[in-house]
PDB file of C-alpha atoms in Angstrom:
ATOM      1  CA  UNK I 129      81.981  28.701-183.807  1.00  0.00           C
ATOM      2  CA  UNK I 130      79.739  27.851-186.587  1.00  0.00           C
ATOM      3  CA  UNK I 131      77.490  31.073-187.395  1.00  0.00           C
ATOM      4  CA  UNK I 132      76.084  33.143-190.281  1.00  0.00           C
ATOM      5  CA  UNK I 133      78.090  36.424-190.641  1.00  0.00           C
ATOM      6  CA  UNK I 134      76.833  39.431-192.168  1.00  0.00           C
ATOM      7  CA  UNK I 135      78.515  42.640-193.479  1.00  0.00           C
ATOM      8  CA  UNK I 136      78.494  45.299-192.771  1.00  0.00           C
ATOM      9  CA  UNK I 137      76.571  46.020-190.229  1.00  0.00           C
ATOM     10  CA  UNK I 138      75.825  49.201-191.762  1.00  0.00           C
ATOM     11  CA  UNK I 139      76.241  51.047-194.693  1.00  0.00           C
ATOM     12  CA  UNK I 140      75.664  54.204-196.138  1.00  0.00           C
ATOM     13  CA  UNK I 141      74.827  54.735-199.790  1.00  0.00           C
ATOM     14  CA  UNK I 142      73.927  57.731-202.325  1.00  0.00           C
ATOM     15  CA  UNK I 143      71.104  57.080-204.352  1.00  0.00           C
ATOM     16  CA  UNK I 144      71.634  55.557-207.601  1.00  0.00           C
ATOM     17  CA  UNK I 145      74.404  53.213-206.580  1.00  0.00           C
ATOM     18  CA  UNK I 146      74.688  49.700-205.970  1.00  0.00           C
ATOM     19  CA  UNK I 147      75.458  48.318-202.880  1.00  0.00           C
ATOM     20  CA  UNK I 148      76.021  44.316-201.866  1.00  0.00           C
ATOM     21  CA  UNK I 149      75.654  42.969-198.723  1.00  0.00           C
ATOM     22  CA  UNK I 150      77.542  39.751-197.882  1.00  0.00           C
ATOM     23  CA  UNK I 151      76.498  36.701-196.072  1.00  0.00           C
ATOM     24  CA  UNK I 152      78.462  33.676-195.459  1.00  0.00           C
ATOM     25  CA  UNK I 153      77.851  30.851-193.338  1.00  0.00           C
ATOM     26  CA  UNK I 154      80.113  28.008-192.087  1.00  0.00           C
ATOM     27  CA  UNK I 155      77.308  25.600-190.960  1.00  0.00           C
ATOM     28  CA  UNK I 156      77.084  23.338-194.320  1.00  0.00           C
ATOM     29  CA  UNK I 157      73.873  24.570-194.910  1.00  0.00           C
ATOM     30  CA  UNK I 158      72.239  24.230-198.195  1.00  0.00           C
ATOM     31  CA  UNK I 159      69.508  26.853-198.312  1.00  0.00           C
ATOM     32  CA  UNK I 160      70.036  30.633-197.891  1.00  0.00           C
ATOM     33  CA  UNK I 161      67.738  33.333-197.604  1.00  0.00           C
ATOM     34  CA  UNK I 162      68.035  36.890-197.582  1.00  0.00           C
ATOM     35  CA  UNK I 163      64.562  39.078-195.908  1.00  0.00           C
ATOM     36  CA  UNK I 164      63.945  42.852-195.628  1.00  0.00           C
ATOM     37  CA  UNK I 165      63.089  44.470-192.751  1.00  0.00           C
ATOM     38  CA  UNK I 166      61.301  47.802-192.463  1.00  0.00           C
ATOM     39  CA  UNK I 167      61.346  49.734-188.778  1.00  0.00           C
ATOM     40  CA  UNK I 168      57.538  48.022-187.155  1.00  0.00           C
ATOM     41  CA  UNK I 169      57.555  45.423-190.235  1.00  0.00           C
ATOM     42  CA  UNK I 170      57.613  41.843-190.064  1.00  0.00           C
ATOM     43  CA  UNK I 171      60.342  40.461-192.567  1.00  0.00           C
ATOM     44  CA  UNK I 172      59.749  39.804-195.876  1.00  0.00           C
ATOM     45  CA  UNK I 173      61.475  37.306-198.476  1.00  0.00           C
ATOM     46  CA  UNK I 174      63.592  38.948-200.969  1.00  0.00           C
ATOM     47  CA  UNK I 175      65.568  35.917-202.504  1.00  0.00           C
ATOM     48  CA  UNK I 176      66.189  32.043-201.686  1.00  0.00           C
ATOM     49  CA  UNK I 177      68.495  29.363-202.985  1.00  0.00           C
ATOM     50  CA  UNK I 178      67.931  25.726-202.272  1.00  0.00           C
ATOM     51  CA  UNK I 179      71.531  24.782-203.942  1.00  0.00           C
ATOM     52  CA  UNK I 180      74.319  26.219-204.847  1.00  0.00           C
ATOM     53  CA  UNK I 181      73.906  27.860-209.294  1.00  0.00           C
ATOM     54  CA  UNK I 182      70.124  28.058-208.036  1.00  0.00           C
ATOM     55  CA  UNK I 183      67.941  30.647-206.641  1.00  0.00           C
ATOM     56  CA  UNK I 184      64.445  31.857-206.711  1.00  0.00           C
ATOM     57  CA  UNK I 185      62.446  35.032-206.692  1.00  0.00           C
ATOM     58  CA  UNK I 186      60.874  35.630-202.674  1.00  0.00           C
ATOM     59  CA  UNK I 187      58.036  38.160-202.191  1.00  0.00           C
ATOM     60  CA  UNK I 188      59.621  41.153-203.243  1.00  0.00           C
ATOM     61  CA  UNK I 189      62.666  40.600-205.268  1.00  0.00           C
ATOM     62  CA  UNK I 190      62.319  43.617-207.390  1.00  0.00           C
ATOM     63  CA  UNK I 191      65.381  45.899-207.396  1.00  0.00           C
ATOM     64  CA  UNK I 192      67.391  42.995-206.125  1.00  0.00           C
ATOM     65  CA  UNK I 193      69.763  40.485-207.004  1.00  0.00           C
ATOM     66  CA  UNK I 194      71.791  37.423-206.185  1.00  0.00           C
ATOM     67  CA  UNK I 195      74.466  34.980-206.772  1.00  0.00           C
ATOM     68  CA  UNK I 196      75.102  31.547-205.158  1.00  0.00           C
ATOM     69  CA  UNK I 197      78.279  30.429-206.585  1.00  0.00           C
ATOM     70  CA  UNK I 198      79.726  29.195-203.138  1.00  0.00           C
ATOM     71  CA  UNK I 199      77.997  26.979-201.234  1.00  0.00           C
ATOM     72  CA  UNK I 200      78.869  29.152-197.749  1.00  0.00           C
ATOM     73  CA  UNK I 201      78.120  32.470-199.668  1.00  0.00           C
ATOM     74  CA  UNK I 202      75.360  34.336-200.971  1.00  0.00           C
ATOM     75  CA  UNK I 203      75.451  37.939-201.786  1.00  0.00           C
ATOM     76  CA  UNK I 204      72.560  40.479-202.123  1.00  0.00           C
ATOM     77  CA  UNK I 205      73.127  43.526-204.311  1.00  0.00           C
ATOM     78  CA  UNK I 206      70.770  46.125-204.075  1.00  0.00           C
ATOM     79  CA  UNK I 207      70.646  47.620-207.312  1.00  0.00           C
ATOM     80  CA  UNK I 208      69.425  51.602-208.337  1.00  0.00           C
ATOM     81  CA  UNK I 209      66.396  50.380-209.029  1.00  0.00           C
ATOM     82  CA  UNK I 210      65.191  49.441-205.934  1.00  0.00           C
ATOM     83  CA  UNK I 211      63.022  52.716-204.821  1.00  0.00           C
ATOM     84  CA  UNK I 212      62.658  52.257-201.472  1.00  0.00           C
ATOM     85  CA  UNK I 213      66.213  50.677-200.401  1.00  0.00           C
ATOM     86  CA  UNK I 214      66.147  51.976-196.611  1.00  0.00           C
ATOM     87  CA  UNK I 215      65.881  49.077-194.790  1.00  0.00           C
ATOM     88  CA  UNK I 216      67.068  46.059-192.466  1.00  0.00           C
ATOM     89  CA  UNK I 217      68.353  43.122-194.601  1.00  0.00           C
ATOM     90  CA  UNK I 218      68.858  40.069-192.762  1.00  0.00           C
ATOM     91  CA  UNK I 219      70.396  36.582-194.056  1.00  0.00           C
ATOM     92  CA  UNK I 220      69.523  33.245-193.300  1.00  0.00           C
ATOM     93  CA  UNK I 221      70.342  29.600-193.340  1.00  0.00           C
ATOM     94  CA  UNK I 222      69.043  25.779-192.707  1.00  0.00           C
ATOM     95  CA  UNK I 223      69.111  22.493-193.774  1.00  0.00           C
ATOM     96  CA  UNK I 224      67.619  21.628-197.360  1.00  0.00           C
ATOM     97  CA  UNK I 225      63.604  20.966-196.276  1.00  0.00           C
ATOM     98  CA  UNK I 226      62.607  18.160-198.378  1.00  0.00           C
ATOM     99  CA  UNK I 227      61.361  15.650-195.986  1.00  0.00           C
ATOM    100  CA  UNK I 228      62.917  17.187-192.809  1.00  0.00           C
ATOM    101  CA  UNK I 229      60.558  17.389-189.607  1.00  0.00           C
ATOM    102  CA  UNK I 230      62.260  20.379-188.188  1.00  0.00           C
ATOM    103  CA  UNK I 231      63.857  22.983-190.822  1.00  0.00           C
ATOM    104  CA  UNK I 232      65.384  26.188-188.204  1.00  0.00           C
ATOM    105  CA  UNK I 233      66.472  29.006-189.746  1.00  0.00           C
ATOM    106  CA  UNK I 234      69.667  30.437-188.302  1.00  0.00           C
ATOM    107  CA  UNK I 235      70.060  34.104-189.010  1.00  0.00           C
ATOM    108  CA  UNK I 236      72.778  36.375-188.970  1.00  0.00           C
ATOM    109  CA  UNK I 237      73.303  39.841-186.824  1.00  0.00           C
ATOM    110  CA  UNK I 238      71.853  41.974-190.103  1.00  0.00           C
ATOM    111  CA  UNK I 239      72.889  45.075-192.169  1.00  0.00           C
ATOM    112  CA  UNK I 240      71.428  48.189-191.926  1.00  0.00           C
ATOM    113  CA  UNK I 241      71.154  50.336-195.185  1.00  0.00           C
ATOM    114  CA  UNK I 242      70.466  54.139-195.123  1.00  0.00           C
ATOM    115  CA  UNK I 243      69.894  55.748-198.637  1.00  0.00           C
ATOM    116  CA  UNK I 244      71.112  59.037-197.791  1.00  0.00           C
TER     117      UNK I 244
ATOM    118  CA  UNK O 336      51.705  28.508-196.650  1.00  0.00           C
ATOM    119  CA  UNK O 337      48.769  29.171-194.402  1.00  0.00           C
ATOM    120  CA  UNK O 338      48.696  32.604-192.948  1.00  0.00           C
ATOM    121  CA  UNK O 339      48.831  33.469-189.303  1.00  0.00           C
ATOM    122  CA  UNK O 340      47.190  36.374-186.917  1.00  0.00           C
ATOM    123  CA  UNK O 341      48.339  37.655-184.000  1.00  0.00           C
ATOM    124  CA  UNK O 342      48.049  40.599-181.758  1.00  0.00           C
ATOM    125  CA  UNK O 343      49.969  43.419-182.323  1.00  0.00           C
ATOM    126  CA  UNK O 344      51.115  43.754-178.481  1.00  0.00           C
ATOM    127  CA  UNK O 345      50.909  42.244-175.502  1.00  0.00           C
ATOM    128  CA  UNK O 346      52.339  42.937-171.618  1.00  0.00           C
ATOM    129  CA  UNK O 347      53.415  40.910-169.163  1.00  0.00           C
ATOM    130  CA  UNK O 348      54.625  41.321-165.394  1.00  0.00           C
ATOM    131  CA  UNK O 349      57.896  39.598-164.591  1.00  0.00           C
ATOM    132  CA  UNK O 350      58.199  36.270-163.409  1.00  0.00           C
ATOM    133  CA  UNK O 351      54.759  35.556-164.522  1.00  0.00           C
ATOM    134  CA  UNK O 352      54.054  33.191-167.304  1.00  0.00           C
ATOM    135  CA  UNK O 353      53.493  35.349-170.999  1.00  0.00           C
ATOM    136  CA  UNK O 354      50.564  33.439-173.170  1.00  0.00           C
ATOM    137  CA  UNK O 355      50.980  34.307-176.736  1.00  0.00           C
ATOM    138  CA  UNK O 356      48.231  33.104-178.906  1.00  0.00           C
ATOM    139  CA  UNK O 357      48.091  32.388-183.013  1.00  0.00           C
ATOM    140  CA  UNK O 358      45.422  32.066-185.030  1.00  0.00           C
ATOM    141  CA  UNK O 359      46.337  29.745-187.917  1.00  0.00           C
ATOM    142  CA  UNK O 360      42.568  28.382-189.165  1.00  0.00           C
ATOM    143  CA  UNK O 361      43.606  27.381-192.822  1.00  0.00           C
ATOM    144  CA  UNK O 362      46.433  25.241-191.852  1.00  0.00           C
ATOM    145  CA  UNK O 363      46.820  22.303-193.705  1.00  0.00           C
ATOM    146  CA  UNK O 364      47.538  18.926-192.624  1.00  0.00           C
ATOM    147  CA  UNK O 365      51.370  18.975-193.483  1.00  0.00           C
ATOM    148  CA  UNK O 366      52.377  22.289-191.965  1.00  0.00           C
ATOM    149  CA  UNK O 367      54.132  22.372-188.849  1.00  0.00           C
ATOM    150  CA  UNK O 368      53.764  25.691-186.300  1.00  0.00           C
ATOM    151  CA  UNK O 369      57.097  27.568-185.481  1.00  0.00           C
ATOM    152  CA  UNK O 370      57.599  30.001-183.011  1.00  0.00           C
ATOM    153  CA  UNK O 371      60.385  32.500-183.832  1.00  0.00           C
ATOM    154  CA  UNK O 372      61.667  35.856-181.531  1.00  0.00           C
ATOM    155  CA  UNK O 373      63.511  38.766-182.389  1.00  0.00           C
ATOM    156  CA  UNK O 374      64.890  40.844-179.843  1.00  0.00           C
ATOM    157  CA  UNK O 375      65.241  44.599-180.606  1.00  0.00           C
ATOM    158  CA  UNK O 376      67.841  44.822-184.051  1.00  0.00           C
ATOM    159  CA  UNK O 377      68.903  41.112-184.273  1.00  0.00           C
ATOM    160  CA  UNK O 378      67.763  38.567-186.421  1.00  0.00           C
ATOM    161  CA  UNK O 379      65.211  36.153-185.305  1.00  0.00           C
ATOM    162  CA  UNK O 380      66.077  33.102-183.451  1.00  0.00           C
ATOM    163  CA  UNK O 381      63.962  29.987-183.656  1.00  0.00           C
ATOM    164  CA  UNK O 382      62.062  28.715-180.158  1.00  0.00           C
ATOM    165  CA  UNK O 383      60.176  25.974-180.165  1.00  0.00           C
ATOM    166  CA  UNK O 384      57.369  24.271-183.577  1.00  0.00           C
ATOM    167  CA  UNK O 385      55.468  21.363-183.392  1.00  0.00           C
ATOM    168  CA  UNK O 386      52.471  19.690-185.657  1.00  0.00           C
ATOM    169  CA  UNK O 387      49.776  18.785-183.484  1.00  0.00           C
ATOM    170  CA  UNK O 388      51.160  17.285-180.120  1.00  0.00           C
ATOM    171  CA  UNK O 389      51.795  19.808-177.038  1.00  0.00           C
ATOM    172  CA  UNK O 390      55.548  20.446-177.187  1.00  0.00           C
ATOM    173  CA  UNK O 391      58.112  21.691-174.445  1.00  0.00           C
ATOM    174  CA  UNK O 392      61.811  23.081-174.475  1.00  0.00           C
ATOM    175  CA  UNK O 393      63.905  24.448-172.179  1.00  0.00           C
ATOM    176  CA  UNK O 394      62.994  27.861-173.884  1.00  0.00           C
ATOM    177  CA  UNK O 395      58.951  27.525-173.810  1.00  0.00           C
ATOM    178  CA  UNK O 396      55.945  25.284-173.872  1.00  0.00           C
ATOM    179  CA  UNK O 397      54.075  24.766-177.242  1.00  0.00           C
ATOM    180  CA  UNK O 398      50.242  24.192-177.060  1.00  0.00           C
ATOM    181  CA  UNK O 399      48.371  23.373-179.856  1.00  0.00           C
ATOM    182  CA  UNK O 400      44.313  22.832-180.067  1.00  0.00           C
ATOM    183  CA  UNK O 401      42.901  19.295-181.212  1.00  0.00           C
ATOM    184  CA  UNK O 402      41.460  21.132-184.320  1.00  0.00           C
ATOM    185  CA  UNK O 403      45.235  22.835-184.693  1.00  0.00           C
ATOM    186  CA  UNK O 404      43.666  26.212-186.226  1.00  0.00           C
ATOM    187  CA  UNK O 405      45.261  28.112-183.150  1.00  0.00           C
ATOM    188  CA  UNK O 406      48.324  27.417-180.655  1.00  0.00           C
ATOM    189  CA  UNK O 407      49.743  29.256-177.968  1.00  0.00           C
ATOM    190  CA  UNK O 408      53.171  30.032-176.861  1.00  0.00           C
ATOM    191  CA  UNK O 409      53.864  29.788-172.893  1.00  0.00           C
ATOM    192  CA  UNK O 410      57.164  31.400-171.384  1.00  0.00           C
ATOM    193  CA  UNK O 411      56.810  30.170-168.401  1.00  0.00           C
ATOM    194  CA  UNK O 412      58.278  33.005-166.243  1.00  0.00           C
ATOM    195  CA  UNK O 413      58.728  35.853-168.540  1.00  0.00           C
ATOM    196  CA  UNK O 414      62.310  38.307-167.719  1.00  0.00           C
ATOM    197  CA  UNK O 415      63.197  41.636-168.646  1.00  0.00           C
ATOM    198  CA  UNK O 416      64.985  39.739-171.750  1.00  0.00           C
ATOM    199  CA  UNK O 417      62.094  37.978-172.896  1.00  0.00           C
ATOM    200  CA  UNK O 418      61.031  41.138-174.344  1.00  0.00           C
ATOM    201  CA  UNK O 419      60.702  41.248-178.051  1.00  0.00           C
ATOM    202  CA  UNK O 420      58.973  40.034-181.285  1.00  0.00           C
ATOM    203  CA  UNK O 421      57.598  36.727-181.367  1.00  0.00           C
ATOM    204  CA  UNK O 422      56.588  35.145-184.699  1.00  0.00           C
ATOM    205  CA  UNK O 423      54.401  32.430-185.483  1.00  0.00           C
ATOM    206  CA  UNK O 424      54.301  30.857-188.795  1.00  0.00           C
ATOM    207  CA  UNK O 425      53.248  27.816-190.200  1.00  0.00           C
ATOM    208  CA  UNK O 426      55.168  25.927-192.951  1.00  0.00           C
ATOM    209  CA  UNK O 427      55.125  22.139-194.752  1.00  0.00           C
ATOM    210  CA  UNK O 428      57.412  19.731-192.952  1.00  0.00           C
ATOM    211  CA  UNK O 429      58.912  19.501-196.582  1.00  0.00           C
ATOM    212  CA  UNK O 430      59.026  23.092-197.341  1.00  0.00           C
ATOM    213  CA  UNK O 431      61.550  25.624-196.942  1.00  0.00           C
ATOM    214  CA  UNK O 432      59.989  28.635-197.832  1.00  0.00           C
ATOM    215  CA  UNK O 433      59.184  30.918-194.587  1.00  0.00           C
ATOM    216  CA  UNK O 434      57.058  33.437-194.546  1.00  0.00           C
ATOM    217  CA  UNK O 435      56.810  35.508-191.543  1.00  0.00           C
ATOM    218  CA  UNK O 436      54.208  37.912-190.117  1.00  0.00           C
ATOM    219  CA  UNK O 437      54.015  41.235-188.470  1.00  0.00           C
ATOM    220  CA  UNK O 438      54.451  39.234-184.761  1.00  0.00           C
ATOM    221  CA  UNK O 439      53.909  40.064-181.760  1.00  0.00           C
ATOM    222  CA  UNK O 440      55.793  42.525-179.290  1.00  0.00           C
ATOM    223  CA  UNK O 441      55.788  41.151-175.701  1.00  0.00           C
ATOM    224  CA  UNK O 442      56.439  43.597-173.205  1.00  0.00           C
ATOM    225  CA  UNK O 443      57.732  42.058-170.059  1.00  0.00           C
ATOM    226  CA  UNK O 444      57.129  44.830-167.373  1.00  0.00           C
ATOM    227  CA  UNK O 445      58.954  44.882-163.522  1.00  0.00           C
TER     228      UNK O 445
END
């Protein structure tokens, strides 16, 4: 079935190290998104990519970063210097939106990240 | 984008129909209104959008006003698993960029 799968579903870190989350999706999707989630919080934008080599900063990209070498893949690292990395990280994908009526997000099941 | 309010909370008895209004005043003429929900620890799954006709799925009922600075989402007869988060946002039709808000949490009561 075509999907968006994220691991792991959770993961336990130490402060000052670097974690990445992975996301792939099998749905030919061009965009990818990756939002934060804090417990009550609406999700925020953390990083985007329209196309594969391309991404762009979201809302609060600092302390994060990405790659999009794979069309179906798009990694999230949460670096050291993110302060606050506790959190709910969810990944997205849809169709590129340039000119497109409807543009639905399909999201994954999330990873959940405890800074211990 | 435009920015959207909603309430924080709302109730609703079961098998009654759950109204869920969004303020979206500074919309512009190119954004389209989406209706997202998130159910407790899952990502958010996409319901129903429309730009400024009334719109209906097998999921919900879209209403949007003739001035389109508010809409309302209808469930038409709300279950014990209609109870969640329910985001509206507003976006271009070109655009890809979604930002979402704080929501709503439905409580759909026995």
């Amino acid at each position: 079935d075509g999907g968006i799968t994220q691991s792991p579903k959770y993961l336990f870190r130490k402060e000052g190290q670097n974690v990445t989350l992975s996301c792939e999706q099998n749905l030919n999707h061009d965009a990818m998104y990756w939002y934060r989630q804090d417990p009550g919080q609406g999700l925020r934008l953390i990083y985007y990519s329209q196309i594969v080599n391309d991404f762009q900063k979201g809302d609060i990209a600092e302390g994060y970063s990405v790659s999009r070498e794979k069309k179906e893949s798009f990694p999230l690292t949460v670096t050291s210097a993110q302060k606050n990395p506790t959190a709910f990280y969810l990944c997205a994908s849809s169709i590129w939106g340039q000119g497109k009526r409807k543009v639905e997000l399909f999201f994954g099941e999330g990873s959940r990240l405890t800074v211990l | 984008d435009a920015k959207t309010t909603q309430p924080p909370s709302m109730d609703c008895a079961e098998g009654r129909a759950a109204n869920l209004p969004c303020n979206h005043s500074t919309i512009s003429g190119n954004e389209y209104v989406y209706w997202y929900r998130q159910i407790h620890s899952q990502g958010p799954q996409y319901i129903i959008h429309g730009l400024k006709n009334n719109e209906t799925n097998e999921m919900a009922s879209l209403i949007i006003t003739e001035d389109r600075k508010s809409s309302t989402l209808i469930l038409p007869h709300a279950t014990l698993r209609d109870t969640a988060v329910y985001y509206c946002i507003v976006r271009p039709g070109g655009g890809f960029k979604t930002i979402f808000g704080a929501g709503t949490r439905l409580f759909v009561k026995a």
